[in-house]
Short mmCIF file of C-alpha atoms (C1' of nucleotides) in Angstrom, two decimals:
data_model
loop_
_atom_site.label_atom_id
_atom_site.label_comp_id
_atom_site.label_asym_id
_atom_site.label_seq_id
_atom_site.Cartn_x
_atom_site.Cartn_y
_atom_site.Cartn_z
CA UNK A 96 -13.91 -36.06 3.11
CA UNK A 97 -16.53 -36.82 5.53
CA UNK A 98 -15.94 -33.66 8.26
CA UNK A 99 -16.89 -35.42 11.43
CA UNK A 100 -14.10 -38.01 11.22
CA UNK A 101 -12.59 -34.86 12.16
CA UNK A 102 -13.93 -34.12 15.10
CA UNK A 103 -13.08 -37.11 17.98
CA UNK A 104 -16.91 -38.58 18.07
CA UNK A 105 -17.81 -42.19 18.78
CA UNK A 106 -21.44 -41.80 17.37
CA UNK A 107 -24.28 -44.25 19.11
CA UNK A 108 -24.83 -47.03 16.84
CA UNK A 109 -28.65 -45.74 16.55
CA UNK A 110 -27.51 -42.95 15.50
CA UNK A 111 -27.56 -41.89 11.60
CA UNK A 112 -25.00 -39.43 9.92
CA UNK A 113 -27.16 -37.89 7.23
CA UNK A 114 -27.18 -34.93 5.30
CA UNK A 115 -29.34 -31.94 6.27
CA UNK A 116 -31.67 -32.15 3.02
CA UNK A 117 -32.75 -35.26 4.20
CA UNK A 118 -34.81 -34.21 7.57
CA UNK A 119 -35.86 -31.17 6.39
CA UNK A 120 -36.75 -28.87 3.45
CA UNK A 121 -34.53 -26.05 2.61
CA UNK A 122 -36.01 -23.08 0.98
CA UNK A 123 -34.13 -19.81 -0.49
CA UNK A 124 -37.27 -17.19 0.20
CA UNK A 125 -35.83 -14.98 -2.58
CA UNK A 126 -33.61 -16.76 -5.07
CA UNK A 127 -31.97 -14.03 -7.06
CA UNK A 128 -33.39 -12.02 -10.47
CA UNK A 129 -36.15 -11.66 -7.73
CA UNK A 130 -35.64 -8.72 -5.78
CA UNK A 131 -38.72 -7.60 -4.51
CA UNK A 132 -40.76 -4.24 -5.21
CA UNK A 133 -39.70 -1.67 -2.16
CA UNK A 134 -42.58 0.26 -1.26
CA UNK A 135 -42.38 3.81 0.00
CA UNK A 136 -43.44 4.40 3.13
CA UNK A 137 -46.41 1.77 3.73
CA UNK A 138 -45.99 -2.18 2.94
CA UNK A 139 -45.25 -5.68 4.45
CA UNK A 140 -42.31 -5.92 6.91
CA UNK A 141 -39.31 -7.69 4.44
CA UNK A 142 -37.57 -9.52 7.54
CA UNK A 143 -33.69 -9.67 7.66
CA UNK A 144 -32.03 -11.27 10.84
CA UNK A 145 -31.44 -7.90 12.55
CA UNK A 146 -35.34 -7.93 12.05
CA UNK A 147 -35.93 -11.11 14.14
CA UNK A 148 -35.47 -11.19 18.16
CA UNK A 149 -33.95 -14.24 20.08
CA UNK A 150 -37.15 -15.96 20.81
CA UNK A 151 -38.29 -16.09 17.36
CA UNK A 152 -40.06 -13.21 17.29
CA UNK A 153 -40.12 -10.81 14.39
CA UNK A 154 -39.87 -6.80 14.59
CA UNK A 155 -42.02 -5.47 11.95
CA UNK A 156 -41.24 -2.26 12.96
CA UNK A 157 -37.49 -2.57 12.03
CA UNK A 158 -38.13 -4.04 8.86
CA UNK A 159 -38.43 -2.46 5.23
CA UNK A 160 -41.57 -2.27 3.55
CA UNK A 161 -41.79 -3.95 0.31
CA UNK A 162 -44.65 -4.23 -1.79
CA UNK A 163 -47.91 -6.57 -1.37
CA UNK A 164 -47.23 -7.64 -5.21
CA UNK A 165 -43.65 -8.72 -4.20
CA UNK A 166 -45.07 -10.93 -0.68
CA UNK A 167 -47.65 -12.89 -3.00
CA UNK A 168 -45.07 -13.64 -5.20
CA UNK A 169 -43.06 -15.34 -2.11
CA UNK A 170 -46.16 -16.85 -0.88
CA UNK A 171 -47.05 -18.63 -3.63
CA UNK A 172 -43.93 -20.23 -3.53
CA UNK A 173 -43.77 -21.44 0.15
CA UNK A 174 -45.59 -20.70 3.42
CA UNK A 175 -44.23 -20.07 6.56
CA UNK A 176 -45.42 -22.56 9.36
CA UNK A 177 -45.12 -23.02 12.76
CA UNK A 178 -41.89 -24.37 13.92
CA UNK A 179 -40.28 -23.77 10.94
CA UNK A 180 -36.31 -22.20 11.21
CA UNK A 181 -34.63 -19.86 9.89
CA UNK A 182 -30.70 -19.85 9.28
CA UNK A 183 -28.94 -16.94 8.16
CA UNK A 184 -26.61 -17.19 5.54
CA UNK A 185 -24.87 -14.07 5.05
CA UNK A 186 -22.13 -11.91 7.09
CA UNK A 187 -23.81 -13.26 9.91
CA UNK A 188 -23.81 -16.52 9.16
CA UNK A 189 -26.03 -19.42 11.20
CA UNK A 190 -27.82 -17.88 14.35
CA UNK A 191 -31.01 -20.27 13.89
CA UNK A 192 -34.13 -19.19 15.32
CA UNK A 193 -37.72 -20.82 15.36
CA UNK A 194 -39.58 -18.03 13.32
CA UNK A 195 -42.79 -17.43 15.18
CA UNK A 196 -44.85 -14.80 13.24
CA UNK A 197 -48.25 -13.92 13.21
CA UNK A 198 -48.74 -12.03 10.76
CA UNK A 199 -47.84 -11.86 6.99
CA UNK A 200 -43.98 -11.05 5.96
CA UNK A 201 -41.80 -11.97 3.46
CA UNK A 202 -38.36 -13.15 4.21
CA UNK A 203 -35.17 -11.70 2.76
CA UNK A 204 -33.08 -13.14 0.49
CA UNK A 205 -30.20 -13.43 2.86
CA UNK A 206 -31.95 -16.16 4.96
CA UNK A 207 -32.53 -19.42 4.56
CA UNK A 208 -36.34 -20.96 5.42
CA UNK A 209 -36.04 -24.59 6.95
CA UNK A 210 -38.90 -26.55 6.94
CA UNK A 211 -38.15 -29.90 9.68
CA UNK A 212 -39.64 -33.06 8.00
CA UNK A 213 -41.54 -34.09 11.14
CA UNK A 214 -42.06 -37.48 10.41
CA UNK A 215 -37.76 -37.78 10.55
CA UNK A 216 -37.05 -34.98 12.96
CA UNK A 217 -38.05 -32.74 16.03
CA UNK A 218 -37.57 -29.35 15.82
CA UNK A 219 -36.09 -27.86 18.42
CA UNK A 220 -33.50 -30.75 18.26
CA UNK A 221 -33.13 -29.47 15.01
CA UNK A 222 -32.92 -25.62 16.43
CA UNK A 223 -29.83 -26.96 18.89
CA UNK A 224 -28.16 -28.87 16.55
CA UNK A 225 -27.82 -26.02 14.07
CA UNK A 226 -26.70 -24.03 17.15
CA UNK A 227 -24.12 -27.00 17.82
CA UNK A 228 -20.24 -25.96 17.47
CA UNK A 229 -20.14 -29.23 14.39
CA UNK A 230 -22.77 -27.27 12.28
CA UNK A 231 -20.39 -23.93 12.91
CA UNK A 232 -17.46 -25.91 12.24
CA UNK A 233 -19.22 -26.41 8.70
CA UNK A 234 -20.65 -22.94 8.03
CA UNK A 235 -16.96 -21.61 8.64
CA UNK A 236 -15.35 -23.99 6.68
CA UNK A 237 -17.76 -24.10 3.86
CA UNK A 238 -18.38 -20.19 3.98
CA UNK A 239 -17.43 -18.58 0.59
CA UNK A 240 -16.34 -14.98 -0.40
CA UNK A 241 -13.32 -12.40 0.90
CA UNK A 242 -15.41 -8.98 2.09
CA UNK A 243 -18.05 -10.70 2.64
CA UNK A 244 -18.96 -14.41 3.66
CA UNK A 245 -21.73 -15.71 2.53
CA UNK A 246 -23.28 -19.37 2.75
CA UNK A 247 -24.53 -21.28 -0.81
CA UNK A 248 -28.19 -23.00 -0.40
CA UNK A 249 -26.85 -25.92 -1.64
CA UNK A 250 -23.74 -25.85 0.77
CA UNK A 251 -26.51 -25.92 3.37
CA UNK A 252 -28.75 -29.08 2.10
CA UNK A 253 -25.01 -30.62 2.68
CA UNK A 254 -24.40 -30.26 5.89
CA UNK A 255 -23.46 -33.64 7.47
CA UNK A 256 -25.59 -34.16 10.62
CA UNK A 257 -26.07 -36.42 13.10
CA UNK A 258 -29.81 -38.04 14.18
CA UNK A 259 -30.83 -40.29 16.43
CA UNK A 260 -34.37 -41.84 16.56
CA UNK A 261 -37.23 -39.53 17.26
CA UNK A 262 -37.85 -40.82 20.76
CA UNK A 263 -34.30 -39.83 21.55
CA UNK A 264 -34.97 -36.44 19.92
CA UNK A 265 -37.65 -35.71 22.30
CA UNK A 266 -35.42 -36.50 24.87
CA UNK A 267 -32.33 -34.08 23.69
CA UNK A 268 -34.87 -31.38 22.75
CA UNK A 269 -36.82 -31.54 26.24
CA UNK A 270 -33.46 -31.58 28.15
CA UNK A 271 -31.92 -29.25 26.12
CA UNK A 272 -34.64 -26.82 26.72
CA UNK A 273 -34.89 -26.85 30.23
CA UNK A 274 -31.12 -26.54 30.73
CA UNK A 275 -31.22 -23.44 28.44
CA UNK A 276 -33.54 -22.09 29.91
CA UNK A 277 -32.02 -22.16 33.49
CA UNK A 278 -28.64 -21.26 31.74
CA UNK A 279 -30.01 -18.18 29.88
CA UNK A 280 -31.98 -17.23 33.03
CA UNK A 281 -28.52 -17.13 35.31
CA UNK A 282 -26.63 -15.22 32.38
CA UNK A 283 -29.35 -12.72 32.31
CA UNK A 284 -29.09 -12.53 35.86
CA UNK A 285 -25.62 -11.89 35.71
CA UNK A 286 -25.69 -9.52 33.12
CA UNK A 287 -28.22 -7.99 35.16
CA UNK A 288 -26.15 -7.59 38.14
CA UNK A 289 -22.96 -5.81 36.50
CA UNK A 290 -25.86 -3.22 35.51
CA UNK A 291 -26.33 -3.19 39.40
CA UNK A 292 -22.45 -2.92 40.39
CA UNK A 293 -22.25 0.12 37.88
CA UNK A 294 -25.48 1.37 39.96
CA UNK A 295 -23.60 1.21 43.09
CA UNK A 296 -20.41 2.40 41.52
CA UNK A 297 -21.72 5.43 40.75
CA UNK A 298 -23.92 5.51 44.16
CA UNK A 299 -20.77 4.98 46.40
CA UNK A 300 -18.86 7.91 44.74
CA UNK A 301 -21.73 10.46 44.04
CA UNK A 302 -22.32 9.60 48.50
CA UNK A 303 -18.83 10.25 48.94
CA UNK A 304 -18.41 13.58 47.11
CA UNK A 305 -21.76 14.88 49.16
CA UNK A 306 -22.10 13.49 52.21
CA UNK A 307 -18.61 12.78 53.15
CA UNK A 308 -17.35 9.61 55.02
CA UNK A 309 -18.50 10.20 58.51
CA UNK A 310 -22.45 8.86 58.49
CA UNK A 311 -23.45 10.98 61.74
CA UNK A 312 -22.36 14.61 60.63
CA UNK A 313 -24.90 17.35 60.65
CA UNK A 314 -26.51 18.17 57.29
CA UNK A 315 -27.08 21.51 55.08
CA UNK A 316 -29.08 22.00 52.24
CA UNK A 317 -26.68 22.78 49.81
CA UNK A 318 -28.73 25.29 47.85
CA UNK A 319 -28.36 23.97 44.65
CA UNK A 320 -30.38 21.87 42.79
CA UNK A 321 -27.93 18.92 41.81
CA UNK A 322 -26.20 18.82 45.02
CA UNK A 323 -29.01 18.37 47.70
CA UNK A 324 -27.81 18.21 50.98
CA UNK A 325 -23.89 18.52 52.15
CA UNK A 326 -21.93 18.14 55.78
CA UNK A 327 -22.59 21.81 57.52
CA UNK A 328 -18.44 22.01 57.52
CA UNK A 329 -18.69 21.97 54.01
CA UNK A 330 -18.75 24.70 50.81
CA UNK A 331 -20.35 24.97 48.22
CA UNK A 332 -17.66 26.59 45.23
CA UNK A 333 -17.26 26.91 41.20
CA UNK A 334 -14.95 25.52 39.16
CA UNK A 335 -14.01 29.35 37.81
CA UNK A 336 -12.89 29.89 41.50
CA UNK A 337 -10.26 27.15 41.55
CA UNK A 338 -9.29 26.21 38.83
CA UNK A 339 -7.37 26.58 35.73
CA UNK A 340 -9.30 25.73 32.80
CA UNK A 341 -8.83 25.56 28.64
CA UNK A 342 -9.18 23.91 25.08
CA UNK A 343 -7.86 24.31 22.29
CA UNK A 344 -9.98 26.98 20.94
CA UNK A 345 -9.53 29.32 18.29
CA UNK A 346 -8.02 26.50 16.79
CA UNK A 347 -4.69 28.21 15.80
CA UNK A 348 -5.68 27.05 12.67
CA UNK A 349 -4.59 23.30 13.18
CA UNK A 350 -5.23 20.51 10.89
CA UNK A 351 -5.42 16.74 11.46
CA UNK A 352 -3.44 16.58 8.06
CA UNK A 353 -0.55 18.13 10.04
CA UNK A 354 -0.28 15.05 12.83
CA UNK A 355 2.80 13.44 12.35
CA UNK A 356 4.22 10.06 13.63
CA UNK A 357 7.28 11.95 16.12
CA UNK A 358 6.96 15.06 18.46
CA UNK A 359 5.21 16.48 20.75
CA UNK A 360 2.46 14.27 22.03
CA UNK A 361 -1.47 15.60 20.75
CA UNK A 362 -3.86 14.38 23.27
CA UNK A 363 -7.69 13.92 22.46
CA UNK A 364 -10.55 11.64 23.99
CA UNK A 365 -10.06 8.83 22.28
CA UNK A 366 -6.51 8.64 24.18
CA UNK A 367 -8.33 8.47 27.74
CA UNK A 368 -7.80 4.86 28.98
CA UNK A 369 -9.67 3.89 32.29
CA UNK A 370 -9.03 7.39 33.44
CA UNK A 371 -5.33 8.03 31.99
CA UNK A 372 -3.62 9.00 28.99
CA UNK A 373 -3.16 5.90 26.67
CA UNK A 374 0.08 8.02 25.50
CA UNK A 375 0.88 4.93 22.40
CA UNK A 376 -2.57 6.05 21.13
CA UNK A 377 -2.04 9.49 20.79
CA UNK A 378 -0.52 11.34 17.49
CA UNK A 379 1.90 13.79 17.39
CA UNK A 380 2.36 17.30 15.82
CA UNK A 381 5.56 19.54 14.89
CA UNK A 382 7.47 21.53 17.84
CA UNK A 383 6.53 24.61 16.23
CA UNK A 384 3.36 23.87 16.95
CA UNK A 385 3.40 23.03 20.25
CA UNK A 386 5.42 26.15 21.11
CA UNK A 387 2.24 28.47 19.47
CA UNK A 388 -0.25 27.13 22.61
CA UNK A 389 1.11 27.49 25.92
CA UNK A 390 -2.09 27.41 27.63
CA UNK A 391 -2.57 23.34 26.57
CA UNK A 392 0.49 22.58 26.84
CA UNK A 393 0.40 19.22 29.48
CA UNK A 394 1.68 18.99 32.70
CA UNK A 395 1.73 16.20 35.17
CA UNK A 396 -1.32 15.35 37.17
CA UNK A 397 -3.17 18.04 34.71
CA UNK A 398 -7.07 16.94 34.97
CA UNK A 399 -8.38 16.24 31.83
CA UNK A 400 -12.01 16.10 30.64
CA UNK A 401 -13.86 15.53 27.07
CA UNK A 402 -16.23 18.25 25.76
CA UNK A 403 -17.32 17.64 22.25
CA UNK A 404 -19.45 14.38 21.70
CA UNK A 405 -18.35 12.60 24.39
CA UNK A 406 -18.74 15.08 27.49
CA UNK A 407 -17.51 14.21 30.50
CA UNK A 408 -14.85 11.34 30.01
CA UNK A 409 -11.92 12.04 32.52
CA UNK A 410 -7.58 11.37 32.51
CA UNK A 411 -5.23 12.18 34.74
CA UNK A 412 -1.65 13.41 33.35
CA UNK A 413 0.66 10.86 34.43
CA UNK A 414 3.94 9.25 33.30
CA UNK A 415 4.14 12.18 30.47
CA UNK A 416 6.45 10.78 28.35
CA UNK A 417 7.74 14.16 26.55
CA UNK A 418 5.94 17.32 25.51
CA UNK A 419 2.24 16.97 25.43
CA UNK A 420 0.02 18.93 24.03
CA UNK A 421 -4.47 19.18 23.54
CA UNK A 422 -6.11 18.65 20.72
CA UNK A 423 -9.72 19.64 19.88
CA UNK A 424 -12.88 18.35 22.32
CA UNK A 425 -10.89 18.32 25.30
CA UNK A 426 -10.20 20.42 28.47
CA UNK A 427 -7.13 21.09 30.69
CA UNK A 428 -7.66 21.71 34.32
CA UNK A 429 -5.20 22.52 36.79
CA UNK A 430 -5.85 23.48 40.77
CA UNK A 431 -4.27 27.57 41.03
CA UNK A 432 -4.86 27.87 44.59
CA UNK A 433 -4.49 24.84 47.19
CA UNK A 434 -7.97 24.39 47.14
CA UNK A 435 -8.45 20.57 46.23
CA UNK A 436 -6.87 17.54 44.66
CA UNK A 437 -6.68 16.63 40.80
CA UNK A 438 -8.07 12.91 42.26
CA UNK A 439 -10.52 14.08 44.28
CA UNK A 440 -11.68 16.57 41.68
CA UNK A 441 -11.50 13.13 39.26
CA UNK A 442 -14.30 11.27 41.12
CA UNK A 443 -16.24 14.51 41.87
CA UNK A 444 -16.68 14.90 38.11
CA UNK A 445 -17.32 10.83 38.01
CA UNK A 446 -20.72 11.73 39.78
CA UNK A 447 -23.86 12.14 39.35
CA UNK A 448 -23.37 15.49 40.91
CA UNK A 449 -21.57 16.53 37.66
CA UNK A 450 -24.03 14.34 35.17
CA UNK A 451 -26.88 16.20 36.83
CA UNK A 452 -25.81 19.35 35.94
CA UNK A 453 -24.45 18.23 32.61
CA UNK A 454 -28.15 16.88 31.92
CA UNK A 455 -29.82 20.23 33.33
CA UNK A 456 -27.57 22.87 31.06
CA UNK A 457 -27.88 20.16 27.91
CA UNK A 458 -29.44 22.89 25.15
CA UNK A 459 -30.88 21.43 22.04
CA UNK A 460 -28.49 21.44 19.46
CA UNK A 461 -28.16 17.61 17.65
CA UNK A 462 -24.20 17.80 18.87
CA UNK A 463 -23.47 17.97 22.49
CA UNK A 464 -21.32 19.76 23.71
CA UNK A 465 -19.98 20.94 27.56
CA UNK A 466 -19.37 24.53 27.25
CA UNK A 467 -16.69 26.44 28.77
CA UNK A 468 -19.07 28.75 29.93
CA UNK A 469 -21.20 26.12 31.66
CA UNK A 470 -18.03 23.60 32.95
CA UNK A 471 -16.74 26.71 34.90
CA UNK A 472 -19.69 27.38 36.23
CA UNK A 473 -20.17 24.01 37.70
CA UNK A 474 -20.98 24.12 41.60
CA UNK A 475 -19.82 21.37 43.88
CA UNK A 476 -19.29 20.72 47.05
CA UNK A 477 -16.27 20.93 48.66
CA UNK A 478 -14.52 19.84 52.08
CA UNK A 479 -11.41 20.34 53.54
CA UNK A 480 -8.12 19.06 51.97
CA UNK A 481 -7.21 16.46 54.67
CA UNK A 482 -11.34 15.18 54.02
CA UNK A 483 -10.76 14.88 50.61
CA UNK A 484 -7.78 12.72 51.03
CA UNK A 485 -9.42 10.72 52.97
CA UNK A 486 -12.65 10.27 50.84
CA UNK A 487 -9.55 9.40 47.64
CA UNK A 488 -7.95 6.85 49.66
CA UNK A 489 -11.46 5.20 50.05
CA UNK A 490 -12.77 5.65 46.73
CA UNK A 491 -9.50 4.52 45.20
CA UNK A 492 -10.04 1.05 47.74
CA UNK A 493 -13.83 1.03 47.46
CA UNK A 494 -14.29 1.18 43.13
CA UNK A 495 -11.05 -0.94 42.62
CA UNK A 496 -12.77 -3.46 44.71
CA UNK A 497 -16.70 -3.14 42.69
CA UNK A 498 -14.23 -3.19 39.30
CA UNK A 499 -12.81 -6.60 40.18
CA UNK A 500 -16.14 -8.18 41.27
CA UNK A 501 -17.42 -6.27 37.63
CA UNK A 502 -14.43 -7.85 36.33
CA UNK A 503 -15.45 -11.39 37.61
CA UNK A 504 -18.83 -11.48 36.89
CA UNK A 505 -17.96 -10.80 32.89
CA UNK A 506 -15.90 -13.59 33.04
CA UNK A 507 -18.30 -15.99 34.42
CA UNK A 508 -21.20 -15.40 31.73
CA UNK A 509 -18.18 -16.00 29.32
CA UNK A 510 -17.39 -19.12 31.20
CA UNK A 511 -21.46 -19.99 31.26
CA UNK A 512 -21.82 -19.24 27.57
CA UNK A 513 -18.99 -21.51 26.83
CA UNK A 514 -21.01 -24.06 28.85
CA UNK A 515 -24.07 -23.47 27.44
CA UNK A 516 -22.13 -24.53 23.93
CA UNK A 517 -20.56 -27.58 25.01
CA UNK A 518 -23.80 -28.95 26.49
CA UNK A 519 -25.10 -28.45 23.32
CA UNK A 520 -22.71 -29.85 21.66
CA UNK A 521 -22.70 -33.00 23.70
CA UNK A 522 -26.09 -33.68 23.95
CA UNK A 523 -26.75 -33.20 20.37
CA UNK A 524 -23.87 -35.75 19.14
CA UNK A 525 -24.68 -38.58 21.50
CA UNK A 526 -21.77 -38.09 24.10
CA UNK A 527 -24.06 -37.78 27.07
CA UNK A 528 -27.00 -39.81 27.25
CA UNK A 529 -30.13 -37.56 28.14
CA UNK A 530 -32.54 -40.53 29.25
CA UNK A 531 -30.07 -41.13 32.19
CA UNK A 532 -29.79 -37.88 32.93
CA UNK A 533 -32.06 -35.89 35.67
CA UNK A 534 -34.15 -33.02 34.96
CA UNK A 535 -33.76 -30.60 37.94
"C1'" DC B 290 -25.42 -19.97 -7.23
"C1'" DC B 291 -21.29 -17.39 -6.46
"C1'" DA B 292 -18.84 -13.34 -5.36
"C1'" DC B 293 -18.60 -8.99 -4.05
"C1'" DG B 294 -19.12 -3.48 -1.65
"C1'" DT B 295 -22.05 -0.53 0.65
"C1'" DA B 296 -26.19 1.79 2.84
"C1'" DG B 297 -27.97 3.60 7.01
"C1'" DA B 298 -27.63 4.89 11.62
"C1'" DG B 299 -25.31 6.47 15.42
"C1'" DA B 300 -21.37 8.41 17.66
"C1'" DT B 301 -18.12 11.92 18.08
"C1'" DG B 302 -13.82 14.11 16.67
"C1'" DC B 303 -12.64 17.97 14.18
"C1'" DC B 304 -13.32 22.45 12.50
"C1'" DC B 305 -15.76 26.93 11.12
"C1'" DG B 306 -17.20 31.41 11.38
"C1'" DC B 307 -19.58 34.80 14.25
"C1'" DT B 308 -19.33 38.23 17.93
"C1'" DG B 309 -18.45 41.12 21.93
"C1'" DC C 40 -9.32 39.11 16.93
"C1'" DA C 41 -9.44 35.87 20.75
"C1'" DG C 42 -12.75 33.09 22.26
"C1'" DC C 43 -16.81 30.89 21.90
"C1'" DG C 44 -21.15 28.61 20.28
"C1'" DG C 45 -22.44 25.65 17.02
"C1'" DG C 46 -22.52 21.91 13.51
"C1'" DC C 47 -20.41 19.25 9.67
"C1'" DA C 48 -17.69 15.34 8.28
"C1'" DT C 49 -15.99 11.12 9.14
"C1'" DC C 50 -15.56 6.87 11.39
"C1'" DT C 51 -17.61 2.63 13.16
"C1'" DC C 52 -20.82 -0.87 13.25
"C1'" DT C 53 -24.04 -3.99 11.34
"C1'" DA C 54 -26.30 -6.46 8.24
"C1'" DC C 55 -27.86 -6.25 3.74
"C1'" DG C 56 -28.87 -6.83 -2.24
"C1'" DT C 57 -27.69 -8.04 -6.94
"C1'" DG C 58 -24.95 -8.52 -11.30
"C1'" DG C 59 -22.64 -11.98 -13.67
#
DNA sequence: CCACGTAGAGATGCCCGCTG
DNA sequence: CAGCGGGCATCTCTACGTGG
């Protein structure tokens, strides 16, 4: 019956296994037949979890406005003090937080208000311990409903927990809190520096495609606003003068109702894996209809490059399996003179040489959109074909290399959240004993 | 107190209809 | 009437409200 003989725990013998009703007071804030008075426009912030930030925190701005008549009603059922918790119990079910507000709101129905009896228990040993993985064991267990889970109030006064003496309490909650707070620190630190590595991604690539690979060359100015200053070997051309360049427009009339599971391959956006085709992804359309559009119709090492919605998201054509063909909000681009390489072209429009430009010809309109007119018109720099090959081969070694570190660094703030649980876990269930431990 | 479906926002793929 | 500018429609995501 009793879920923690499930879990492997040899429990202190000062340690109590009680249920959560008994250290603290849980409240439903709006028990149903009680939904409260919506007020247009102006009223007090109604507070949902999306509403409340990680430190306890609450966004009034976020929130709906219901009416005053509806918060007195609430109040004069409960008030909210300090240190008091709240635990969500629907959809997203658990995430406690210490509620900090200061000023008046009314909580929704879909949380659950816990009030710490102080004389029996601390509360941000309380906070941790609802945070523990035996508490989430519970709420997905004990979690009710198909579409939708959802936690009953009474499920929650049940939870079996485990408390130890006040003084040892302290202890937890004071360790606890320094560790997190060194843990969180480092993740955010790490989450910080993957922002930095895409930073320098797009730093080493945007240097590349301007200045070349040779730091002592003599410089131009370029002449154009998003390009600033090039190599004096270099040119400055436009994509009309090299390059091959369509959509699928005019539409021929083609309907998504006519994709079909076998033929011709139909290549959109959504396809483009870390710059190639995903070709499982894509659908397929009849051979008639592939035959109507020669001008999209895929070859290998074709450039690709999204231009409704998403603008700018690149594949290269390779490993065509069979006929391929474009659908909507995407470009083909082929060299037609010897001019430059589909790669090299690939990281020139990975820039910020081609974002700038994107961001200077954005017009207004709420959908965005990269314009034939304006993609062909595109300047960019551009060296000689043996320089390009050169500045591939680095790129290629250079952003491989910033990927895996990217790679690694995601990886350890998984590893370091994973931590962070199990400390929790331990420390709040007795398996490590906090007054030995050292606080550094 | 349980059980259930959906609103709202944002993103963007898909398509329409005008025009030179 | 091909080709283009422009925008609607739909999907995804997230967290909610209420009838029985």
């Amino acid at each position: 019956m009793s879920i923690l003989k499930y879990l492997d725990l040899i429990i202190p013998s000062e340690w109590n296994k009680v249920r959560l009703a008994t250290i603290a007071n849980i409240i439903d804030p709006e028990p149903s037949h009680r939904a409260p008075a919506l007020a247009d426009g102006e009223g007090f912030p109604y507070i949902g979890i999306r509403d409340v930030n990680n430190d306890g925190t609450v966004n009034t701005v976020t929130a709906r406005p219901i009416k005053e008549e509806s918060l007195i009603e609430q109040e004069k059922r409960f008030k909210i003090d300090d240190g008091d918790l709240i635990f969500c119990r629907v959809a997203t079910l658990g995430n406690p937080k210490i509620i900090k507000i200061d000023k008046r709101v009314a909580l929704s129905a879909t949380l659950a208000l816990i009030k710490p009896k102080r004389e029996k228990v601390n509360n941000i040993f309380l906070l941790y311990l609802l945070d523990s993985d035996y508490i989430k064991l519970q709420t997905e267990l004990y979690s009710t409903g198909s579409t939708r889970k959802s936690l009953g109030m009474e499920t929650i006064r049940k939870f079996e927990v485990l408390v130890p003496p006040l003084d040892i309490q302290n202890a937890i909650a004071e360790y606890l809190f320094e560790k997190m707070t060194v843990l969180d620190n480092i993740i955010e630190g790490k989450k910080r520096s993957i922002e930095l590595l895409e930073q320098q991604r797009q730093s080493i690539i945007t240097e590349a495609v301007t200045k070349g690979l040779n730091p002592n060359v003599k410089m131009k100015d370029s002449g154009v606003e998003w390009i600033g200053e090039i190599p004096e070997h270099w040119n400055v051309t436009k994509i009309k003068y090299n390059t091959y360049v369509k959509g699928r427009i005019g539409w021929q009339g083609l309907k998504s109702d006519e994709f079909v599971d076998e033929g011709p391959y139909l290549v959109t956006g959504t396809d483009f894996k870390n710059g190639y085709v995903e070709w499982s992804t894509c659908y397929h359309i009849s051979e008639e209809r592939y035959n109507e559009a020669p001008p999209i119709q895929l070859k290998e090492n074709d450039l690709l490059i999204t231009k409704d919605g998403t603008i700018g998201k690149l594949a290269i054509v390779k490993d065509m399996p069979s006929k391929a063909i474009l659908n909507s909000g995407v470009f083909v681009t082929r060299p037609v003179n010897e001019k430059y390489l589909s790669e090299y072209m690939y990281w020139l429009l990975s820039s910020n040489v081609f974002d700038k430009y994107i961001s200077l010809m954005e017009t207004g309109s709420t959908i965005k959109h990269l314009y034939q007119e304006t993609f062909v018109n595109f300047s960019y720099p551009l060296p000689s074909l043996k320089e390009q090959e050169e500045i591939v081969k680095c790129l290629n070694m250079k952003i491989n290399d910033i990927d895996n570190i990217a790679h690694l660094v995601k990886e350890q703030i998984l590893k370091l959240k994973e931590y962070r649980q199990s400390l929790i876990y331990e420390a709040v269930t007795g398996k490590i004993d906090v007054r030995e431990m050292e606080l550094d």
